[in-house]
Short mmCIF file of C-alpha atoms and ligand atoms in Angstrom, two decimals:
data_model
loop_
_atom_site.label_atom_id
_atom_site.label_comp_id
_atom_site.label_asym_id
_atom_site.label_seq_id
_atom_site.Cartn_x
_atom_site.Cartn_y
_atom_site.Cartn_z
CA MET A 1 -9.22 2.46 -13.25
CA ASP A 2 -10.01 -1.26 -13.26
CA THR A 3 -10.28 -2.89 -16.77
CA GLN A 4 -12.42 -5.45 -15.97
CA THR A 5 -13.19 -8.41 -18.61
CA THR A 6 -16.86 -8.37 -19.89
CA VAL A 7 -19.00 -11.13 -20.66
CA ASP A 8 -17.09 -14.38 -22.68
CA GLU A 9 -14.22 -12.04 -23.03
CA LYS A 10 -10.93 -13.76 -22.17
CA PRO A 11 -8.67 -11.66 -20.25
CA ASP A 12 -5.98 -9.67 -21.68
CA LEU A 13 -2.59 -11.56 -19.89
CA SER A 14 -0.58 -8.87 -21.36
CA GLN A 15 -1.46 -6.73 -18.70
CA LEU A 16 0.38 -9.17 -16.38
CA GLU A 17 3.60 -9.14 -17.56
CA PRO A 18 4.73 -5.76 -15.89
CA ILE A 19 3.75 -7.28 -12.48
CA ILE A 20 5.18 -10.44 -13.04
CA GLY A 21 8.16 -8.80 -14.10
CA GLU A 22 8.40 -6.61 -11.00
CA TYR A 23 7.93 -9.79 -8.46
CA ARG A 24 9.74 -12.55 -10.46
CA GLY A 25 12.16 -14.29 -8.02
CA MET A 26 11.26 -12.24 -5.07
CA LYS A 27 10.02 -14.09 -1.66
CA GLY A 28 6.44 -13.75 -0.85
CA ALA A 29 5.53 -12.34 -4.35
CA VAL A 30 2.25 -15.04 -4.81
CA ILE A 31 0.03 -12.40 -2.45
CA PRO A 32 1.01 -9.34 -3.67
CA VAL A 33 0.54 -10.28 -7.65
CA LEU A 34 -2.89 -11.73 -6.81
CA GLN A 35 -3.75 -8.64 -5.59
CA LYS A 36 -2.85 -6.76 -8.30
CA ALA A 37 -4.03 -9.12 -10.61
CA GLN A 38 -7.57 -9.01 -9.11
CA LYS A 39 -7.60 -5.38 -8.91
CA ILE A 40 -7.11 -5.62 -13.20
CA TYR A 41 -9.75 -8.08 -14.05
CA GLY A 42 -11.87 -7.92 -10.92
CA TYR A 43 -11.36 -11.60 -10.11
CA LEU A 44 -8.79 -14.19 -10.36
CA PRO A 45 -9.73 -16.30 -13.62
CA PRO A 46 -7.75 -19.36 -14.62
CA GLU A 47 -5.92 -18.15 -17.31
CA VAL A 48 -4.69 -15.81 -14.99
CA LEU A 49 -3.79 -18.08 -12.24
CA ARG A 50 -1.70 -20.36 -15.18
CA ARG A 51 0.16 -16.90 -16.37
CA ILE A 52 0.95 -16.03 -12.71
CA SER A 53 2.41 -19.75 -12.11
CA ALA A 54 4.56 -19.91 -15.17
CA GLY A 55 5.33 -16.22 -14.63
CA LEU A 56 6.44 -16.83 -10.81
CA ARG A 57 7.64 -20.02 -11.40
CA VAL A 58 5.78 -21.22 -8.74
CA PRO A 59 3.52 -24.38 -8.83
CA LEU A 60 0.19 -23.78 -10.28
CA SER A 61 -1.41 -25.78 -6.88
CA ARG A 62 0.55 -23.37 -4.63
CA ILE A 63 -0.94 -20.16 -6.42
CA TYR A 64 -4.62 -21.76 -6.38
CA GLY A 65 -3.52 -22.83 -2.53
CA VAL A 66 -3.01 -19.26 -1.57
CA ALA A 67 -6.04 -17.98 -3.88
CA THR A 68 -8.46 -20.27 -2.36
CA PHE A 69 -6.88 -19.53 1.51
CA TYR A 70 -7.51 -16.01 1.81
CA SER A 71 -11.05 -14.45 1.43
CA GLN A 72 -9.91 -11.51 -0.45
CA PHE A 73 -9.48 -13.52 -3.52
CA TYR A 74 -12.20 -14.36 -5.93
CA LEU A 75 -12.06 -17.03 -8.27
CA THR A 76 -15.56 -16.25 -9.89
CA ARG A 77 -16.33 -13.11 -11.70
CA ARG A 78 -18.11 -10.71 -9.27
CA GLY A 79 -20.50 -7.68 -10.17
CA ARG A 80 -19.51 -4.11 -11.35
CA HIS A 81 -20.92 -3.03 -7.83
CA ILE A 82 -20.58 -4.91 -4.22
CA VAL A 83 -23.59 -4.81 -1.98
CA ARG A 84 -22.97 -6.07 1.51
CA GLN A 85 -25.44 -6.19 4.02
CA CYS A 86 -24.83 -6.60 7.67
CA ASP A 87 -26.95 -8.95 9.35
CA GLY A 88 -24.71 -9.49 12.70
CA THR A 89 -26.36 -9.10 16.05
CA ALA A 90 -26.52 -5.12 16.05
CA CYS A 91 -27.98 -4.98 12.67
CA HIS A 92 -30.53 -8.21 12.99
CA VAL A 93 -32.14 -6.92 16.09
CA ARG A 94 -32.82 -3.61 14.12
CA GLY A 95 -34.45 -5.39 10.97
CA ALA A 96 -31.41 -6.44 8.81
CA GLY A 97 -33.06 -9.79 8.12
CA LYS A 98 -36.06 -7.77 5.97
CA ILE A 99 -33.32 -6.09 3.98
CA VAL A 100 -31.49 -9.06 3.20
CA GLU A 101 -34.63 -10.34 1.98
CA ARG A 102 -35.29 -7.49 0.19
CA MET A 103 -32.19 -7.24 -1.19
CA GLU A 104 -32.21 -11.00 -2.83
CA GLN A 105 -36.03 -10.22 -4.07
CA GLU A 106 -34.72 -7.04 -5.78
CA LEU A 107 -32.01 -8.59 -7.39
CA GLY A 108 -33.26 -11.99 -7.88
CA VAL A 109 -30.26 -13.96 -6.37
CA SER A 110 -29.56 -15.39 -2.99
CA ALA A 111 -26.96 -13.60 -0.54
CA GLY A 112 -23.47 -14.57 -2.15
CA GLY A 113 -24.99 -14.46 -5.88
CA THR A 114 -24.09 -12.03 -8.42
CA THR A 115 -26.63 -11.02 -10.93
CA PRO A 116 -26.76 -12.91 -14.57
CA ASP A 117 -25.69 -9.38 -16.03
CA TYR A 118 -22.76 -9.18 -13.52
CA ARG A 119 -24.24 -5.51 -12.31
CA VAL A 120 -24.40 -6.57 -8.62
CA THR A 121 -22.90 -9.02 -6.32
CA CYS A 122 -24.84 -8.90 -2.80
CA GLU A 123 -23.27 -10.69 0.27
CA VAL A 124 -24.10 -10.88 3.62
CA VAL A 125 -21.74 -10.42 6.35
CA TYR A 126 -21.83 -10.14 10.21
CA CYS A 127 -20.39 -6.77 11.53
CA LEU A 128 -19.04 -4.07 9.49
CA GLY A 129 -17.88 -2.37 12.91
CA SER A 130 -20.60 0.71 12.39
CA CYS A 131 -22.94 -0.98 14.78
CA GLY A 132 -24.28 2.30 15.96
CA LEU A 133 -25.78 3.11 12.49
CA ALA A 134 -27.50 -0.28 12.47
CA PRO A 135 -28.46 -1.54 10.63
CA VAL A 136 -25.69 -1.14 7.97
CA ALA A 137 -24.58 -1.71 4.52
CA VAL A 138 -21.49 -1.11 2.32
CA VAL A 139 -22.16 -0.34 -1.14
CA ASP A 140 -18.87 0.03 -3.21
CA GLU A 141 -16.98 1.05 0.03
CA GLN A 142 -19.54 3.44 0.98
CA THR A 143 -21.33 2.81 4.10
CA ILE A 144 -24.79 3.06 4.58
CA GLY A 145 -26.38 3.44 7.74
CA LYS A 146 -30.03 3.20 9.21
CA LEU A 147 -31.32 1.48 6.46
CA ALA A 148 -34.90 -0.13 5.68
CA PRO A 149 -36.00 -2.20 3.03
CA GLU A 150 -37.05 0.66 0.91
CA LYS A 151 -33.93 2.21 1.04
CA MET A 152 -31.98 -0.90 -0.03
CA SER A 153 -34.53 -0.96 -2.65
CA ALA A 154 -33.86 2.53 -4.19
CA ILE A 155 -30.11 1.88 -3.53
CA LEU A 156 -30.29 -1.21 -5.83
CA LYS A 157 -32.45 0.47 -8.46
CA GLY A 158 -29.88 3.23 -8.77
CA LEU A 159 -26.71 0.89 -9.66
CA GLU A 160 -26.08 1.13 -13.37
S1 FES B 201 -23.52 -5.78 13.91
FE1 FES B 201 -23.73 -4.64 11.72
S2 FES B 201 -22.34 -3.34 11.87
FE2 FES B 201 -22.03 -4.17 13.87
#
């Protein structure tokens, strides 16, 4: 289970040591170490990036370069739940715009944002590869098709 940090808590860097130890001196270590670190912390806080840089003996600028280049890495803290609503063409013509609006209203944040209590991060994406189920969202890895604004509201209310 992931042990994500709570608000204002400093990340426990000791969890990084076995990962750094496993990859130190290996070519191409940066990406897998960042992936594993993100799995532990939920994102990549500055302290974690500094520790990885020192541990792998790779300049911090390079670590940041990789972390900012790939969209899979997050430098800011994310919500406990991730809701990705598709607004690609197939979903858009079936009313995804209204679902996005409802999602933003319900959470009180714009798409791309995270609720202040870190409960939910909401995103808009442009095709989830399930156009036949449009409009579609992915909620914590679960694909949910044939959505409507009311259904999105109910889903969001159910996220602890
Ligand atoms: S456009 Fe929404 S899943 Fe493809």
